[in-house]
């Protein structure tokens, strides 16, 4: 049996009985158990973890662990995550009543993808892909509209490039403001009918808990 | 329309599951259908190629 870790939580009650608990320091990891010979890429496992993750977020905000991290027992979890618990606790204490929302926006004019045959090494190609993604930009009027309508409803926000055809706004939102954010999203949809975008959430602490995004 | 909406929701959910959150050091072997590329290693457990590219530049 192995345990697919879903998130880090402040309290045991935030996890049980929705998922299994793995104590780690003064925090608690949520996990789903699967047989050793079952691959993490199994579609049903993915869907199960996604469903459990959503239920956990209904209960309380948690630090999301990217899918793919599996452990055999609490000792292994502690050895691999022990150094992170102080930071996680600080995040959970600070954002207990907040969740993330995501606004994905199609870029105005997606840049052409670099041709891999034009590069002599894989590293150069990866760098070009990365740089290419950062050329994306959204309609300036829409961005102004988002800054005016959505950003004031957030406690933190971050514009991000993820690929060459879209940009994202990650937002940290108080739970009580979720409906206001959704309403603002609907108004944006009416005001900017020609701009394809997707407002999604709530999500656990993902972008704002990920060091790579800082 | 409802099917399309459900499909978008599912894709968005999987995107967040596979490409967001804290990356923990570990090792795993994973492959999922036609996902662009899954990178496996000691420090990045699972991400698509764009996520790997982003991480490598940080």
Short mmCIF file of C-alpha atoms in Angstrom, two decimals:
data_model
loop_
_atom_site.label_atom_id
_atom_site.label_comp_id
_atom_site.label_asym_id
_atom_site.label_seq_id
_atom_site.Cartn_x
_atom_site.Cartn_y
_atom_site.Cartn_z
CA UNK A 1 0.00 0.00 0.00
CA UNK A 2 1.18 3.51 -0.77
CA UNK A 3 -0.28 6.88 0.08
CA UNK A 4 -0.82 9.62 -2.47
CA UNK A 5 -0.41 12.88 -0.59
CA UNK A 6 -2.93 15.61 -1.40
CA UNK A 7 -2.20 18.48 0.95
CA UNK A 8 -0.97 19.82 4.27
CA UNK A 9 -3.56 20.87 6.83
CA UNK A 10 -3.67 22.68 10.15
CA UNK A 11 -5.98 20.28 11.96
CA UNK A 12 -6.72 16.58 11.90
CA UNK A 13 -10.44 17.43 11.73
CA UNK A 14 -9.79 19.21 8.45
CA UNK A 15 -8.93 15.84 6.92
CA UNK A 16 -10.90 13.06 8.59
CA UNK A 17 -13.00 11.26 7.55
CA UNK A 18 -12.67 12.59 4.01
CA UNK A 19 -9.13 11.27 3.58
CA UNK A 20 -6.46 9.44 5.51
CA UNK A 21 -4.27 11.44 7.88
CA UNK A 22 -0.48 11.35 8.09
CA UNK A 23 0.76 13.44 11.04
CA UNK A 24 3.89 15.42 10.25
CA UNK A 25 5.26 17.69 12.94
CA UNK A 26 2.36 19.82 14.13
CA UNK A 27 0.56 19.55 10.78
CA UNK A 28 -1.39 16.82 9.03
CA UNK A 29 -1.06 15.50 5.52
CA UNK A 30 -4.13 14.25 3.71
CA UNK A 31 -3.66 11.13 1.61
CA UNK A 32 -5.44 8.50 -0.43
CA UNK A 33 -4.27 4.89 -0.21
CA UNK A 34 -3.76 2.76 -3.29
CA UNK A 35 -2.24 -0.64 -3.94
CA UNK A 36 1.49 -0.72 -4.59
CA UNK A 37 1.09 -2.08 -8.08
CA UNK A 38 -1.44 0.54 -9.14
CA UNK A 39 0.18 3.30 -11.21
CA UNK A 40 -0.26 6.92 -10.16
CA UNK A 41 -1.33 7.65 -13.71
CA UNK A 42 -4.40 5.44 -13.40
CA UNK A 43 -7.34 7.53 -14.56
CA UNK A 44 -9.62 6.36 -11.75
CA UNK A 45 -6.98 7.21 -9.16
CA UNK A 46 -6.61 10.69 -10.61
CA UNK A 47 -10.35 11.24 -10.53
CA UNK A 48 -10.56 9.90 -6.99
CA UNK A 49 -7.83 12.22 -5.78
CA UNK A 50 -9.42 15.18 -7.56
CA UNK A 51 -12.75 14.47 -5.87
CA UNK A 52 -11.19 14.09 -2.44
CA UNK A 53 -9.19 17.28 -2.95
CA UNK A 54 -12.41 19.23 -3.64
CA UNK A 55 -14.10 17.83 -0.53
CA UNK A 56 -11.10 18.73 1.60
CA UNK A 57 -11.24 22.31 0.36
CA UNK A 58 -14.91 22.50 1.30
CA UNK A 59 -13.81 21.67 4.85
CA UNK A 60 -10.84 24.03 5.18
CA UNK A 61 -8.07 25.69 3.25
CA UNK A 62 -4.89 23.65 2.83
CA UNK A 63 -1.52 23.74 1.14
CA UNK A 64 -1.78 21.75 -2.09
CA UNK A 65 0.87 19.15 -2.85
CA UNK A 66 1.40 18.57 -6.55
CA UNK A 67 0.05 15.22 -7.69
CA UNK A 68 2.61 12.46 -7.86
CA UNK A 69 4.06 12.53 -4.36
CA UNK A 70 3.48 9.18 -2.69
CA UNK A 71 4.88 7.75 0.54
CA UNK A 72 4.89 4.40 2.32
CA UNK A 73 4.45 5.70 5.85
CA UNK A 74 4.63 8.68 8.19
CA UNK A 75 8.39 8.31 8.62
CA UNK A 76 8.96 8.72 4.90
CA UNK A 77 6.58 11.69 4.78
CA UNK A 78 8.44 13.33 7.64
CA UNK A 79 11.83 12.75 6.07
CA UNK A 80 10.73 14.33 2.80
CA UNK A 81 8.49 17.14 4.09
CA UNK A 82 9.82 17.84 7.55
CA UNK A 83 11.80 20.86 6.43
CA UNK A 84 8.73 22.49 4.91
CA UNK A 85 6.30 22.40 7.80
CA UNK A 86 7.32 25.74 9.31
CA UNK A 87 6.61 27.51 6.05
CA UNK A 88 3.38 25.59 5.56
CA UNK A 89 2.16 26.45 9.03
CA UNK A 90 2.85 30.13 8.41
CA UNK A 91 0.91 29.94 5.12
CA UNK A 92 -2.01 28.16 6.74
CA UNK A 93 -2.13 30.54 9.69
CA UNK A 94 -2.06 33.52 7.34
CA UNK A 95 -4.56 32.24 4.78
CA UNK A 96 -6.91 30.04 6.75
CA UNK A 97 -9.95 31.93 5.52
CA UNK A 98 -8.81 32.38 1.95
CA UNK A 99 -8.80 30.28 -1.21
CA UNK A 100 -7.32 30.72 -4.64
CA UNK A 101 -9.23 31.59 -7.79
CA UNK A 102 -7.79 31.44 -11.29
CA UNK A 103 -8.57 33.55 -14.31
CA UNK A 104 -7.22 32.09 -17.57
CA UNK A 105 -7.29 34.41 -20.54
CA UNK A 106 -6.55 33.58 -24.18
CA UNK A 107 -3.85 35.85 -25.56
CA UNK A 108 -4.69 38.45 -28.15
CA UNK A 109 -2.26 37.00 -30.73
CA UNK A 110 -0.51 33.76 -29.77
CA UNK A 111 3.15 33.60 -30.81
CA UNK A 112 4.26 30.78 -33.08
CA UNK A 113 5.76 27.82 -31.24
CA UNK A 114 9.55 27.53 -31.70
CA UNK A 115 10.62 24.89 -34.22
CA UNK A 116 12.58 22.24 -32.32
CA UNK A 117 14.66 21.50 -35.42
CA UNK A 118 16.09 25.02 -35.22
CA UNK A 119 17.91 24.23 -31.97
CA UNK A 120 21.08 22.25 -31.48
CA UNK A 121 20.26 21.11 -27.96
CA UNK A 122 17.25 20.24 -25.89
CA UNK A 123 18.22 22.82 -23.30
CA UNK A 124 18.19 25.60 -25.89
CA UNK A 125 14.82 24.42 -27.10
CA UNK A 126 13.38 24.40 -23.58
CA UNK A 127 14.70 27.91 -22.98
CA UNK A 128 13.12 29.07 -26.24
CA UNK A 129 9.79 27.50 -25.26
CA UNK A 130 9.97 29.27 -21.93
CA UNK A 131 10.84 32.62 -23.49
CA UNK A 132 8.12 32.13 -26.08
CA UNK A 133 5.51 31.70 -23.37
CA UNK A 134 6.49 35.03 -21.86
CA UNK A 135 5.70 36.93 -25.04
CA UNK A 136 1.98 36.31 -24.55
CA UNK A 137 -0.19 39.23 -23.55
CA UNK A 138 -3.88 39.82 -23.23
CA UNK A 139 -6.09 42.56 -24.59
CA UNK A 140 -5.05 45.72 -22.66
CA UNK A 141 -8.64 46.84 -22.24
CA UNK A 142 -9.60 43.49 -20.76
CA UNK A 143 -6.62 43.55 -18.44
CA UNK A 144 -7.67 47.01 -17.24
CA UNK A 145 -11.17 45.67 -16.71
CA UNK A 146 -9.82 42.80 -14.63
CA UNK A 147 -7.66 45.16 -12.58
CA UNK A 148 -10.73 47.29 -11.97
CA UNK A 149 -13.32 44.58 -11.29
CA UNK A 150 -11.50 41.57 -9.84
CA UNK A 151 -8.24 42.68 -8.27
CA UNK A 152 -9.90 44.87 -5.59
CA UNK A 153 -11.72 41.74 -4.39
CA UNK A 154 -8.46 39.90 -3.77
CA UNK A 155 -6.03 39.96 -0.88
CA UNK A 156 -3.14 39.06 -3.21
CA UNK A 157 -2.91 38.56 -6.94
CA UNK A 158 -0.28 37.53 -9.44
CA UNK A 159 -0.25 37.75 -13.23
CA UNK A 160 1.53 34.76 -14.73
CA UNK A 161 2.58 33.44 -18.10
CA UNK A 162 1.99 29.72 -18.46
CA UNK A 163 2.10 29.12 -22.17
CA UNK A 164 2.20 31.01 -25.46
CA UNK A 165 -1.55 31.15 -25.90
CA UNK A 166 -2.78 32.25 -22.50
CA UNK A 167 -2.08 34.24 -19.38
CA UNK A 168 -3.33 33.67 -15.91
CA UNK A 169 -4.29 35.75 -12.96
CA UNK A 170 -3.93 33.85 -9.70
CA UNK A 171 -5.99 35.42 -6.95
CA UNK A 172 -6.13 34.91 -3.23
CA UNK A 173 -9.70 35.56 -2.15
CA UNK A 174 -11.50 35.56 1.18
CA UNK A 175 -14.08 32.77 1.22
CA UNK A 176 -16.81 35.30 1.94
CA UNK A 177 -15.89 37.17 -1.27
CA UNK A 178 -16.18 34.16 -3.59
CA UNK A 179 -19.63 35.06 -4.85
CA UNK A 180 -18.56 38.66 -5.44
CA UNK A 181 -15.64 37.41 -7.53
CA UNK A 182 -17.95 35.18 -9.56
CA UNK A 183 -20.35 38.06 -10.08
CA UNK A 184 -17.49 40.28 -11.22
CA UNK A 185 -16.47 37.52 -13.63
CA UNK A 186 -19.97 37.45 -15.12
CA UNK A 187 -19.91 41.23 -15.59
CA UNK A 188 -16.56 40.94 -17.35
CA UNK A 189 -18.02 38.29 -19.63
CA UNK A 190 -20.78 40.69 -20.68
CA UNK A 191 -18.44 43.68 -21.02
CA UNK A 192 -15.78 41.77 -22.98
CA UNK A 193 -17.81 39.21 -24.90
CA UNK A 194 -15.05 38.77 -27.50
CA UNK A 195 -12.34 37.84 -25.02
CA UNK A 196 -12.20 34.11 -24.22
CA UNK A 197 -11.50 33.56 -20.53
CA UNK A 198 -12.20 31.06 -17.79
CA UNK A 199 -12.71 31.93 -14.15
CA UNK A 200 -12.28 28.86 -11.97
CA UNK A 201 -12.04 27.93 -8.33
CA UNK A 202 -12.01 27.83 -5.45
CA UNK A 203 -8.67 26.06 -5.23
CA UNK A 204 -6.41 25.33 -2.26
CA UNK A 205 -3.15 27.22 -1.72
CA UNK A 206 -1.33 26.34 -4.94
CA UNK A 207 0.36 29.29 -6.63
CA UNK A 208 0.78 31.18 -3.38
CA UNK A 209 2.32 28.15 -1.70
CA UNK A 210 4.67 27.20 -4.53
CA UNK A 211 8.22 28.56 -4.19
CA UNK A 212 8.67 28.36 -7.95
CA UNK A 213 5.94 30.95 -8.38
CA UNK A 214 7.31 33.44 -5.84
CA UNK B 1 -23.36 22.79 -23.85
CA UNK B 2 -23.59 21.06 -20.49
CA UNK B 3 -21.15 18.38 -21.69
CA UNK B 4 -18.72 21.04 -22.87
CA UNK B 5 -18.94 22.81 -19.54
CA UNK B 6 -18.31 19.56 -17.66
CA UNK B 7 -15.34 18.80 -19.89
CA UNK B 8 -13.83 22.22 -19.22
CA UNK B 9 -14.34 21.77 -15.50
CA UNK B 10 -12.66 18.36 -15.60
CA UNK B 11 -9.71 19.68 -17.61
CA UNK B 12 -9.32 22.61 -15.27
CA UNK B 13 -9.45 20.33 -12.24
CA UNK B 14 -6.79 18.02 -13.69
CA UNK B 15 -4.64 20.99 -14.68
CA UNK B 16 -4.63 22.19 -11.09
CA UNK B 17 -3.99 18.71 -9.75
CA UNK B 18 -1.04 18.04 -12.08
CA UNK B 19 0.51 21.47 -12.48
CA UNK B 20 -0.05 23.40 -9.26
CA UNK B 21 0.97 23.22 -5.68
CA UNK B 22 4.13 22.41 -3.81
CA UNK B 23 6.54 20.03 -5.50
CA UNK B 24 8.06 17.50 -3.13
CA UNK B 25 11.31 15.69 -3.85
CA UNK B 26 10.69 12.09 -4.75
CA UNK B 27 10.78 9.54 -7.47
CA UNK B 28 7.94 8.12 -9.50
CA UNK B 29 7.22 6.63 -12.87
CA UNK B 30 4.09 7.96 -14.38
CA UNK B 31 2.57 8.14 -17.80
CA UNK B 32 -0.87 9.39 -18.65
CA UNK B 33 -2.35 8.90 -22.08
CA UNK B 34 -1.27 11.57 -24.50
CA UNK B 35 -0.13 14.21 -22.03
CA UNK B 36 2.63 16.18 -23.77
CA UNK B 37 5.54 14.98 -21.65
CA UNK B 38 5.85 13.88 -18.07
CA UNK B 39 9.14 14.64 -16.44
CA UNK B 40 10.34 12.33 -13.72
CA UNK B 41 13.21 13.01 -11.41
CA UNK B 42 14.56 13.44 -7.95
CA UNK B 43 13.26 16.93 -7.40
CA UNK B 44 10.34 17.33 -9.73
CA UNK B 45 7.95 14.48 -9.42
CA UNK B 46 5.47 15.17 -12.10
CA UNK B 47 4.90 18.12 -14.36
CA UNK B 48 4.22 18.76 -17.96
CA UNK B 49 7.02 20.08 -20.09
CA UNK B 50 6.04 23.72 -19.73
CA UNK B 51 6.05 23.45 -15.97
CA UNK B 52 9.51 21.91 -16.12
CA UNK B 53 10.72 24.72 -18.35
CA UNK B 54 9.36 27.30 -15.93
CA UNK B 55 10.98 25.62 -12.95
CA UNK B 56 14.34 25.35 -14.69
CA UNK B 57 14.44 29.11 -15.21
CA UNK B 58 13.77 29.99 -11.58
#
